[in-house]
mmCIF file of C-alpha atoms in Angstrom:
data_model
loop_
_atom_site.group_PDB
_atom_site.id
_atom_site.type_symbol
_atom_site.label_atom_id
_atom_site.label_comp_id
_atom_site.label_asym_id
_atom_site.label_seq_id
_atom_site.Cartn_x
_atom_site.Cartn_y
_atom_site.Cartn_z
ATOM 1 C CA UNK A 955 -0.005 0.038 0.001
ATOM 2 C CA UNK A 956 0.863 3.689 -0.486
ATOM 3 C CA UNK A 957 1.429 4.567 3.162
ATOM 4 C CA UNK A 958 2.611 8.143 2.328
ATOM 5 C CA UNK A 959 -0.748 8.820 0.645
ATOM 6 C CA UNK A 960 -2.711 7.524 3.681
ATOM 7 C CA UNK A 961 -0.623 9.624 6.101
ATOM 8 C CA UNK A 962 -1.034 12.722 3.861
ATOM 9 C CA UNK A 963 -4.853 12.118 3.896
ATOM 10 C CA UNK A 964 -4.971 11.802 7.789
ATOM 11 C CA UNK A 965 -2.782 14.914 7.936
ATOM 12 C CA UNK A 966 -5.228 16.874 5.814
ATOM 13 C CA UNK A 967 -8.131 15.659 7.961
ATOM 14 C CA UNK A 968 -6.257 16.912 11.117
ATOM 15 C CA UNK A 969 -5.522 20.230 9.464
ATOM 16 C CA UNK A 970 -9.270 20.643 8.580
ATOM 17 C CA UNK A 971 -10.299 19.771 12.238
ATOM 18 C CA UNK A 972 -7.695 22.179 13.570
ATOM 19 C CA UNK A 973 -8.961 24.896 11.223
ATOM 20 C CA UNK A 974 -12.584 24.235 12.292
ATOM 21 C CA UNK A 975 -11.910 24.383 15.968
ATOM 22 C CA UNK A 976 -9.709 27.440 15.592
ATOM 23 C CA UNK A 977 -12.468 29.145 13.600
ATOM 24 C CA UNK A 978 -14.980 28.169 16.348
ATOM 25 C CA UNK A 979 -12.783 29.582 19.006
ATOM 26 C CA UNK A 980 -12.231 32.734 17.021
ATOM 27 C CA UNK A 981 -16.018 33.343 16.649
ATOM 28 C CA UNK A 982 -16.525 32.661 20.364
ATOM 29 C CA UNK A 983 -13.685 35.070 21.307
ATOM 30 C CA UNK A 984 -15.277 37.727 19.194
ATOM 31 C CA UNK A 985 -18.658 37.277 20.819
ATOM 32 C CA UNK A 986 -17.227 37.188 24.337
ATOM 33 C CA UNK A 987 -14.649 39.916 23.741
ATOM 34 C CA UNK A 988 -11.779 37.872 25.205
ATOM 35 C CA UNK A 989 -9.524 35.101 23.945
ATOM 36 C CA UNK A 990 -11.085 31.622 24.265
ATOM 37 C CA UNK A 991 -9.166 28.333 23.792
ATOM 38 C CA UNK A 992 -11.424 25.379 24.557
ATOM 39 C CA UNK A 993 -10.490 22.454 22.345
ATOM 40 C CA UNK A 994 -7.519 20.098 22.838
ATOM 41 C CA UNK A 995 -4.720 20.323 20.311
ATOM 42 C CA UNK A 996 -3.224 16.984 21.327
ATOM 43 C CA UNK A 997 -6.158 14.848 20.498
ATOM 44 C CA UNK A 998 -8.024 16.222 17.579
ATOM 45 C CA UNK A 999 -10.288 13.344 17.131
ATOM 46 C CA UNK A 1000 -12.861 12.913 18.488
ATOM 47 C CA UNK A 1001 -13.472 16.645 18.959
ATOM 48 C CA UNK A 1002 -14.278 17.366 22.626
ATOM 49 C CA UNK A 1003 -14.012 20.020 25.264
ATOM 50 C CA UNK A 1004 -12.219 19.090 28.477
ATOM 51 C CA UNK A 1005 -14.292 19.836 31.672
ATOM 52 C CA UNK A 1006 -11.477 21.989 33.099
ATOM 53 C CA UNK A 1007 -11.683 24.242 30.025
ATOM 54 C CA UNK A 1008 -15.428 24.748 30.613
ATOM 55 C CA UNK A 1009 -14.846 25.641 34.211
ATOM 56 C CA UNK A 1010 -12.118 28.067 33.288
ATOM 57 C CA UNK A 1011 -14.417 29.672 30.676
ATOM 58 C CA UNK A 1012 -17.188 29.995 33.315
ATOM 59 C CA UNK A 1013 -14.857 31.650 35.743
ATOM 60 C CA UNK A 1014 -13.585 34.033 33.074
ATOM 61 C CA UNK A 1015 -17.144 34.883 32.051
ATOM 62 C CA UNK A 1016 -18.045 35.641 35.656
ATOM 63 C CA UNK A 1017 -14.978 37.822 36.022
ATOM 64 C CA UNK A 1018 -15.698 39.804 32.874
ATOM 65 C CA UNK A 1019 -19.343 40.134 33.903
ATOM 66 C CA UNK A 1020 -18.399 41.600 37.306
ATOM 67 C CA UNK A 1021 -16.018 43.996 35.629
ATOM 68 C CA UNK A 1022 -18.686 45.011 33.114
ATOM 69 C CA UNK A 1023 -21.216 45.623 35.841
ATOM 70 C CA UNK A 1024 -18.670 47.648 37.868
ATOM 71 C CA UNK A 1025 -17.776 49.796 34.853
ATOM 72 C CA UNK A 1026 -21.474 50.216 34.013
ATOM 73 C CA UNK A 1027 -22.292 51.137 37.587
ATOM 74 C CA UNK A 1028 -19.658 53.855 37.555
ATOM 75 C CA UNK A 1029 -21.194 55.266 34.332
ATOM 76 C CA UNK A 1030 -24.610 55.297 35.995
ATOM 77 C CA UNK A 1031 -23.320 56.798 39.213
ATOM 78 C CA UNK A 1032 -21.558 59.589 37.176
ATOM 79 C CA UNK A 1033 -24.906 60.371 35.620
ATOM 80 C CA UNK A 1034 -27.024 60.326 38.736
ATOM 81 C CA UNK A 1035 -24.638 61.387 41.580
ATOM 82 C CA UNK A 1036 -25.974 64.856 41.630
ATOM 83 C CA UNK A 1037 -29.432 63.374 42.322
ATOM 84 C CA UNK A 1038 -28.324 61.262 45.289
ATOM 85 C CA UNK A 1039 -28.964 63.913 47.958
ATOM 86 C CA UNK A 1040 -32.442 64.426 46.578
ATOM 87 C CA UNK A 1041 -33.019 60.712 46.495
ATOM 88 C CA UNK A 1042 -32.016 60.355 50.038
ATOM 89 C CA UNK A 1043 -34.411 63.196 50.931
ATOM 90 C CA UNK A 1044 -37.223 61.520 49.066
ATOM 91 C CA UNK A 1045 -36.597 58.096 50.808
ATOM 92 C CA UNK A 1046 -36.606 59.800 54.228
ATOM 93 C CA UNK A 1047 -39.769 61.560 53.258
ATOM 94 C CA UNK A 1048 -41.345 58.197 52.240
ATOM 95 C CA UNK A 1049 -40.331 56.721 55.689
ATOM 96 C CA UNK A 1050 -41.931 59.802 57.407
ATOM 97 C CA UNK A 1051 -45.175 59.444 55.404
ATOM 98 C CA UNK A 1052 -45.412 55.757 56.152
ATOM 99 C CA UNK A 1053 -44.771 56.389 59.878
ATOM 100 C CA UNK A 1054 -47.555 59.050 59.863
ATOM 101 C CA UNK A 1055 -49.827 56.678 58.091
ATOM 102 C CA UNK A 1056 -49.193 53.910 60.623
ATOM 103 C CA UNK A 1057 -49.772 56.410 63.503
ATOM 104 C CA UNK A 1058 -53.089 57.589 61.946
ATOM 105 C CA UNK A 1059 -54.216 54.032 61.598
ATOM 106 C CA UNK A 1060 -53.126 53.047 65.059
ATOM 107 C CA UNK A 1061 -54.789 56.065 66.702
ATOM 108 C CA UNK A 1062 -58.098 55.986 64.746
ATOM 109 C CA UNK A 1063 -60.799 57.073 67.205
ATOM 110 C CA UNK A 1064 -58.279 58.229 69.879
ATOM 111 C CA UNK A 1065 -58.447 61.672 71.567
ATOM 112 C CA UNK A 1066 -55.673 64.067 72.491
ATOM 113 C CA UNK A 1067 -55.413 64.404 76.260
ATOM 114 C CA UNK A 1068 -55.471 67.672 78.057
ATOM 115 C CA UNK A 1069 -52.267 68.647 79.996
ATOM 116 C CA UNK A 1070 -53.082 69.547 83.591
ATOM 117 C CA UNK A 1071 -51.433 70.065 87.061
ATOM 118 C CA UNK A 1072 -52.266 67.805 89.890
ATOM 119 C CA UNK A 1073 -53.445 64.520 88.620
ATOM 120 C CA UNK A 1074 -54.095 61.910 85.950
ATOM 121 C CA UNK A 1075 -57.642 60.990 84.860
ATOM 122 C CA UNK A 1076 -59.459 59.483 81.956
ATOM 123 C CA UNK A 1077 -63.111 58.637 80.944
ATOM 124 C CA UNK A 1078 -63.950 55.407 79.115
ATOM 125 C CA UNK A 1079 -60.341 54.371 78.480
ATOM 126 C CA UNK A 1080 -59.636 51.257 76.581
ATOM 127 C CA UNK A 1081 -56.668 48.864 76.909
ATOM 128 C CA UNK A 1082 -54.697 48.788 73.724
ATOM 129 C CA UNK A 1083 -53.943 44.996 73.666
ATOM 130 C CA UNK A 1084 -57.215 43.537 74.846
ATOM 131 C CA UNK A 1085 -59.851 42.537 72.301
ATOM 132 C CA UNK A 1086 -63.239 44.300 72.900
ATOM 133 C CA UNK A 1087 -62.198 45.688 76.279
ATOM 134 C CA UNK A 1088 -64.719 47.131 78.670
ATOM 135 C CA UNK A 1089 -64.185 50.970 78.882
ATOM 136 C CA UNK A 1090 -63.021 52.110 82.256
ATOM 137 C CA UNK A 1091 -62.791 55.602 83.898
ATOM 138 C CA UNK A 1092 -60.139 56.258 86.548
ATOM 139 C CA UNK A 1093 -58.295 58.934 88.395
ATOM 140 C CA UNK A 1094 -55.329 59.350 90.743
ATOM 141 C CA UNK A 1095 -54.876 62.868 92.165
ATOM 142 C CA UNK A 1096 -57.144 65.715 91.008
ATOM 143 C CA UNK A 1097 -59.191 66.029 87.808
ATOM 144 C CA UNK A 1098 -61.167 68.780 86.117
ATOM 145 C CA UNK A 1099 -64.366 66.698 86.397
ATOM 146 C CA UNK A 1100 -65.803 65.141 89.532
ATOM 147 C CA UNK A 1101 -65.661 61.363 90.217
ATOM 148 C CA UNK A 1102 -67.890 60.042 92.950
ATOM 149 C CA UNK A 1103 -65.867 58.951 95.903
ATOM 150 C CA UNK A 1104 -62.716 60.763 94.745
ATOM 151 C CA UNK A 1105 -61.114 63.566 96.889
ATOM 152 C CA UNK A 1106 -57.802 64.196 95.069
ATOM 153 C CA UNK A 1107 -55.948 61.276 96.604
ATOM 154 C CA UNK A 1108 -52.453 60.777 95.182
ATOM 155 C CA UNK A 1109 -52.085 57.259 96.674
ATOM 156 C CA UNK A 1110 -54.607 54.629 95.527
ATOM 157 C CA UNK A 1111 -54.936 50.994 96.630
ATOM 158 C CA UNK A 1112 -56.719 48.857 94.061
ATOM 159 C CA UNK A 1113 -58.429 45.785 95.346
ATOM 160 C CA UNK A 1114 -60.878 43.201 94.166
ATOM 161 C CA UNK A 1115 -61.698 40.047 92.299
ATOM 162 C CA UNK A 1116 -59.142 37.664 90.942
ATOM 163 C CA UNK A 1117 -58.885 38.103 87.157
ATOM 164 C CA UNK A 1118 -60.980 41.163 87.543
ATOM 165 C CA UNK A 1119 -58.739 43.450 85.480
ATOM 166 C CA UNK A 1120 -56.595 45.151 88.181
ATOM 167 C CA UNK A 1121 -53.336 44.533 86.370
ATOM 168 C CA UNK A 1122 -54.939 45.475 83.070
ATOM 169 C CA UNK A 1123 -55.995 48.794 84.660
ATOM 170 C CA UNK A 1124 -52.386 49.574 85.766
ATOM 171 C CA UNK A 1125 -51.313 48.835 82.151
ATOM 172 C CA UNK A 1126 -54.086 51.143 80.801
ATOM 173 C CA UNK A 1127 -52.861 53.895 83.101
ATOM 174 C CA UNK A 1128 -49.288 53.512 81.874
ATOM 175 C CA UNK A 1129 -50.461 53.339 78.177
ATOM 176 C CA UNK A 1130 -52.294 56.638 78.520
ATOM 177 C CA UNK A 1131 -49.434 58.363 80.395
ATOM 178 C CA UNK A 1132 -46.810 57.097 77.961
ATOM 179 C CA UNK A 1133 -48.741 58.002 74.752
ATOM 180 C CA UNK A 1134 -49.383 61.465 76.178
ATOM 181 C CA UNK A 1135 -45.689 62.046 76.827
ATOM 182 C CA UNK A 1136 -44.942 60.796 73.284
ATOM 183 C CA UNK A 1137 -47.319 63.520 71.883
ATOM 184 C CA UNK A 1138 -49.910 60.908 70.667
ATOM 185 C CA UNK A 1139 -53.630 60.782 71.248
ATOM 186 C CA UNK A 1140 -54.901 58.241 73.692
ATOM 187 C CA UNK A 1141 -57.581 55.488 73.586
ATOM 188 C CA UNK A 1142 -60.054 57.192 75.768
ATOM 189 C CA UNK A 1143 -63.149 59.432 75.422
ATOM 190 C CA UNK A 1144 -61.408 62.171 77.464
ATOM 191 C CA UNK A 1145 -58.119 62.229 79.397
ATOM 192 C CA UNK A 1146 -56.221 64.691 81.541
ATOM 193 C CA UNK A 1147 -52.524 64.028 82.276
ATOM 194 C CA UNK A 1148 -49.910 65.922 84.273
ATOM 195 C CA UNK A 1149 -46.434 66.035 82.651
ATOM 196 C CA UNK A 1150 -44.192 63.720 84.626
ATOM 197 C CA UNK A 1151 -40.530 63.321 85.250
ATOM 198 C CA UNK A 1152 -40.525 59.571 85.763
ATOM 199 C CA UNK A 1153 -42.844 56.513 85.465
ATOM 200 C CA UNK A 1154 -42.268 53.213 87.351
ATOM 201 C CA UNK A 1155 -44.158 50.066 86.781
ATOM 202 C CA UNK A 1156 -43.336 47.140 89.128
ATOM 203 C CA UNK A 1157 -45.094 44.066 87.651
ATOM 204 C CA UNK A 1158 -44.796 40.832 89.545
ATOM 205 C CA UNK A 1159 -43.209 37.940 87.672
ATOM 206 C CA UNK A 1160 -45.201 34.801 88.288
ATOM 207 C CA UNK A 1161 -42.195 32.549 88.580
ATOM 208 C CA UNK A 1162 -40.126 34.657 90.997
ATOM 209 C CA UNK A 1163 -40.417 34.058 94.696
ATOM 210 C CA UNK A 1164 -38.353 33.834 97.739
ATOM 211 C CA UNK A 1165 -35.867 36.032 99.672
ATOM 212 C CA UNK A 1166 -33.907 37.047 96.594
ATOM 213 C CA UNK A 1167 -36.981 38.216 94.770
ATOM 214 C CA UNK A 1168 -38.188 40.137 97.882
ATOM 215 C CA UNK A 1169 -34.840 41.839 98.300
ATOM 216 C CA UNK A 1170 -34.607 42.796 94.633
ATOM 217 C CA UNK A 1171 -38.174 44.147 94.566
ATOM 218 C CA UNK A 1172 -37.696 46.150 97.791
ATOM 219 C CA UNK A 1173 -34.419 47.750 96.472
ATOM 220 C CA UNK A 1174 -36.282 48.698 93.235
ATOM 221 C CA UNK A 1175 -39.132 50.326 95.192
ATOM 222 C CA UNK A 1176 -36.795 52.292 97.311
ATOM 223 C CA UNK A 1177 -34.829 53.626 94.212
ATOM 224 C CA UNK A 1178 -38.121 54.783 92.817
ATOM 225 C CA UNK A 1179 -38.792 56.680 96.042
ATOM 226 C CA UNK A 1180 -35.451 58.500 96.136
ATOM 227 C CA UNK A 1181 -35.104 62.002 94.808
ATOM 228 C CA UNK A 1182 -37.954 64.378 94.048
ATOM 229 C CA UNK A 1183 -39.856 65.382 90.968
ATOM 230 C CA UNK A 1184 -43.216 64.352 89.485
ATOM 231 C CA UNK A 1185 -43.434 60.540 89.569
ATOM 232 C CA UNK A 1186 -46.029 57.942 88.817
ATOM 233 C CA UNK A 1187 -45.402 54.580 90.569
ATOM 234 C CA UNK A 1188 -47.537 51.522 89.615
ATOM 235 C CA UNK A 1189 -47.143 48.392 91.766
ATOM 236 C CA UNK A 1190 -48.793 45.022 91.123
ATOM 237 C CA UNK A 1191 -49.243 42.802 94.240
ATOM 238 C CA UNK A 1192 -46.107 43.356 96.271
ATOM 239 C CA UNK A 1193 -47.321 41.123 99.065
ATOM 240 C CA UNK A 1194 -47.102 38.024 96.713
ATOM 241 C CA UNK A 1195 -43.293 37.894 97.354
ATOM 242 C CA UNK A 1196 -43.271 38.087 101.147
ATOM 243 C CA UNK A 1197 -45.520 37.360 104.232
ATOM 244 C CA UNK A 1198 -48.810 39.302 104.384
ATOM 245 C CA UNK A 1199 -47.937 40.752 107.885
ATOM 246 C CA UNK A 1200 -44.608 42.006 106.827
ATOM 247 C CA UNK A 1201 -46.026 43.239 103.535
ATOM 248 C CA UNK A 1202 -48.555 45.553 105.268
ATOM 249 C CA UNK A 1203 -45.835 47.135 107.402
ATOM 250 C CA UNK A 1204 -43.429 47.577 104.454
ATOM 251 C CA UNK A 1205 -45.927 48.840 101.989
ATOM 252 C CA UNK A 1206 -47.463 51.274 104.507
ATOM 253 C CA UNK A 1207 -44.112 52.944 105.157
ATOM 254 C CA UNK A 1208 -43.159 53.068 101.425
ATOM 255 C CA UNK A 1209 -46.522 54.595 100.555
ATOM 256 C CA UNK A 1210 -46.208 57.078 103.419
ATOM 257 C CA UNK A 1211 -42.914 58.252 101.898
ATOM 258 C CA UNK A 1212 -44.484 58.518 98.456
ATOM 259 C CA UNK A 1213 -47.394 60.534 99.894
ATOM 260 C CA UNK A 1214 -44.945 62.975 101.781
ATOM 261 C CA UNK A 1215 -43.081 63.575 98.494
ATOM 262 C CA UNK A 1216 -46.359 64.144 96.477
ATOM 263 C CA UNK A 1217 -45.791 61.096 94.122
ATOM 264 C CA UNK A 1218 -48.733 59.446 92.330
ATOM 265 C CA UNK A 1219 -49.014 55.802 93.370
ATOM 266 C CA UNK A 1220 -51.544 53.045 92.341
ATOM 267 C CA UNK A 1221 -50.930 49.750 93.985
ATOM 268 C CA UNK A 1222 -52.812 46.439 93.425
ATOM 269 C CA UNK A 1223 -53.198 44.517 96.717
ATOM 270 C CA UNK A 1224 -55.389 41.985 98.409
ATOM 271 C CA UNK A 1225 -54.545 43.698 101.727
ATOM 272 C CA UNK A 1226 -56.628 46.817 101.192
ATOM 273 C CA UNK A 1227 -58.459 46.541 104.497
ATOM 274 C CA UNK A 1228 -55.165 46.393 106.536
ATOM 275 C CA UNK A 1229 -53.541 49.197 104.459
ATOM 276 C CA UNK A 1230 -56.561 51.430 104.789
ATOM 277 C CA UNK A 1231 -56.226 51.374 108.584
ATOM 278 C CA UNK A 1232 -52.503 52.327 108.288
ATOM 279 C CA UNK A 1233 -52.960 54.957 105.531
ATOM 280 C CA UNK A 1234 -55.758 57.436 106.088
ATOM 281 C CA UNK A 1235 -54.603 59.589 103.243
ATOM 282 C CA UNK A 1236 -55.017 56.728 100.657
ATOM 283 C CA UNK A 1237 -58.093 55.856 98.649
ATOM 284 C CA UNK A 1238 -59.213 52.213 98.362
ATOM 285 C CA UNK A 1239 -60.917 51.290 95.121
ATOM 286 C CA UNK A 1240 -62.520 47.922 94.378
ATOM 287 C CA UNK A 1241 -63.262 45.696 91.464
ATOM 288 C CA UNK A 1242 -65.930 43.088 92.324
ATOM 289 C CA UNK A 1243 -67.295 39.851 90.709
ATOM 290 C CA UNK A 1244 -71.003 39.526 90.859
ATOM 291 C CA UNK A 1245 -71.223 35.704 90.287
ATOM 292 C CA UNK A 1246 -70.744 33.074 87.605
ATOM 293 C CA UNK A 1247 -72.400 32.963 84.183
ATOM 294 C CA UNK A 1248 -73.817 29.860 82.450
ATOM 295 C CA UNK A 1249 -70.251 28.852 81.400
ATOM 296 C CA UNK A 1250 -68.994 29.193 84.983
ATOM 297 C CA UNK A 1251 -66.953 32.281 83.984
ATOM 298 C CA UNK A 1252 -66.634 35.126 86.530
ATOM 299 C CA UNK A 1253 -69.153 37.997 85.859
ATOM 300 C CA UNK A 1254 -66.981 41.017 86.661
ATOM 301 C CA UNK A 1255 -67.628 44.832 86.402
ATOM 302 C CA UNK A 1256 -64.129 45.935 85.462
ATOM 303 C CA UNK A 1257 -64.953 49.546 86.402
ATOM 304 C CA UNK A 1258 -63.603 50.081 89.921
ATOM 305 C CA UNK A 1259 -65.791 51.483 92.616
ATOM 306 C CA UNK A 1260 -64.028 54.553 93.988
ATOM 307 C CA UNK A 1261 -63.599 54.494 97.774
ATOM 308 C CA UNK A 1262 -64.949 51.020 98.093
ATOM 309 C CA UNK A 1263 -62.961 47.920 99.244
ATOM 310 C CA UNK A 1264 -63.297 45.234 96.569
ATOM 311 C CA UNK A 1265 -63.605 41.604 97.628
ATOM 312 C CA UNK A 1266 -61.439 38.989 95.894
ATOM 313 C CA UNK A 1267 -64.322 36.575 95.982
ATOM 314 C CA UNK A 1268 -62.456 33.335 96.357
ATOM 315 C CA UNK A 1269 -65.652 31.611 97.055
ATOM 316 C CA UNK A 1270 -66.660 32.150 93.413
ATOM 317 C CA UNK A 1271 -63.392 30.379 92.327
ATOM 318 C CA UNK A 1272 -64.105 27.533 94.700
ATOM 319 C CA UNK A 1273 -67.680 27.228 93.508
ATOM 320 C CA UNK A 1274 -66.437 27.055 89.819
ATOM 321 C CA UNK A 1275 -63.984 24.333 90.721
ATOM 322 C CA UNK A 1276 -66.742 22.467 92.628
ATOM 323 C CA UNK A 1277 -69.175 22.550 89.714
ATOM 324 C CA UNK A 1278 -66.515 21.554 87.088
ATOM 325 C CA UNK A 1279 -64.960 18.603 88.952
ATOM 326 C CA UNK A 1280 -66.057 14.989 89.412
ATOM 327 C CA UNK A 1281 -65.737 12.201 91.881
ATOM 328 C CA UNK A 1282 -63.760 12.660 95.120
ATOM 329 C CA UNK A 1283 -62.424 16.004 94.013
ATOM 330 C CA UNK A 1284 -65.959 17.370 93.575
ATOM 331 C CA UNK A 1285 -66.709 16.205 97.130
ATOM 332 C CA UNK A 1286 -63.751 17.930 98.578
ATOM 333 C CA UNK A 1287 -64.432 21.216 96.656
ATOM 334 C CA UNK A 1288 -68.061 21.063 97.777
ATOM 335 C CA UNK A 1289 -67.094 20.938 101.447
ATOM 336 C CA UNK A 1290 -64.789 23.947 100.911
ATOM 337 C CA UNK A 1291 -67.556 25.795 99.101
ATOM 338 C CA UNK A 1292 -70.101 25.111 101.755
ATOM 339 C CA UNK A 1293 -67.807 26.768 104.266
ATOM 340 C CA UNK A 1294 -68.457 30.085 102.464
ATOM 341 C CA UNK A 1295 -72.252 29.686 102.544
#
């Protein structure tokens, strides 16, 4: 055979393959705007692209894309940089408008309080975070309108039914005072608020008891009583963290100090009768339960009665337990309930 002719033929085929892949790489380079070399020159047949070449091309494309985006961004910045201060101003304005819209939506139906001297009061106030709350009117100190049973007392002891809304009332007072100091309207038909220097809210943590809790709470109360100024102090069941006998003595002295300094104090307590004997200057208000409904829920008028001691009505709780239990438990609860009747 003519081997030279065969070798020349294969050489021509290799030349054609090399020419084709070179042309393909040239066209790809022109489209991508950088030099591309994908095909192997060592093994021209079969024609294939090594995986590492594809990965290198991908990385190069990403690099070129990032560079192009950077250069394009610079062009855009050059065109709009004189607008950036105005854009910032418009964005801030949009935030401001959204804030005002949210405030308007939040305070729909609210009323601006009147700033006064000598007290905090409101008519038909509603708790912000309770669904369909009962409107409540309340006062500590003096008010431009008369409330039956109120004589301008700055220290108030709030007593009454379990789950009757005593803590919620403290929260409502704090909400009205805080919103007033923020310059917002309040969720009440009418409100009068003195501008205060400080507001303290001591809310009992259900899981904290013992000597450590008592010491911490007592130090916090004393810090609230130091110094002068216009202060509102809200206290929720201090006696729960110590013995009732000691609680009466401690609270009585603390409230005397608050009275001497002219602070406003509302304290929730089940020791109202004992404190009333120790503190003739304090008003005792009461929230009372009237009974149980058909679902054995407490029927409570959450509007406090001014100057009236509220009963905690444990007999109603015992009655509910008696009526909802069975077997031996029911018999025991019945005996306890009968002790009240």
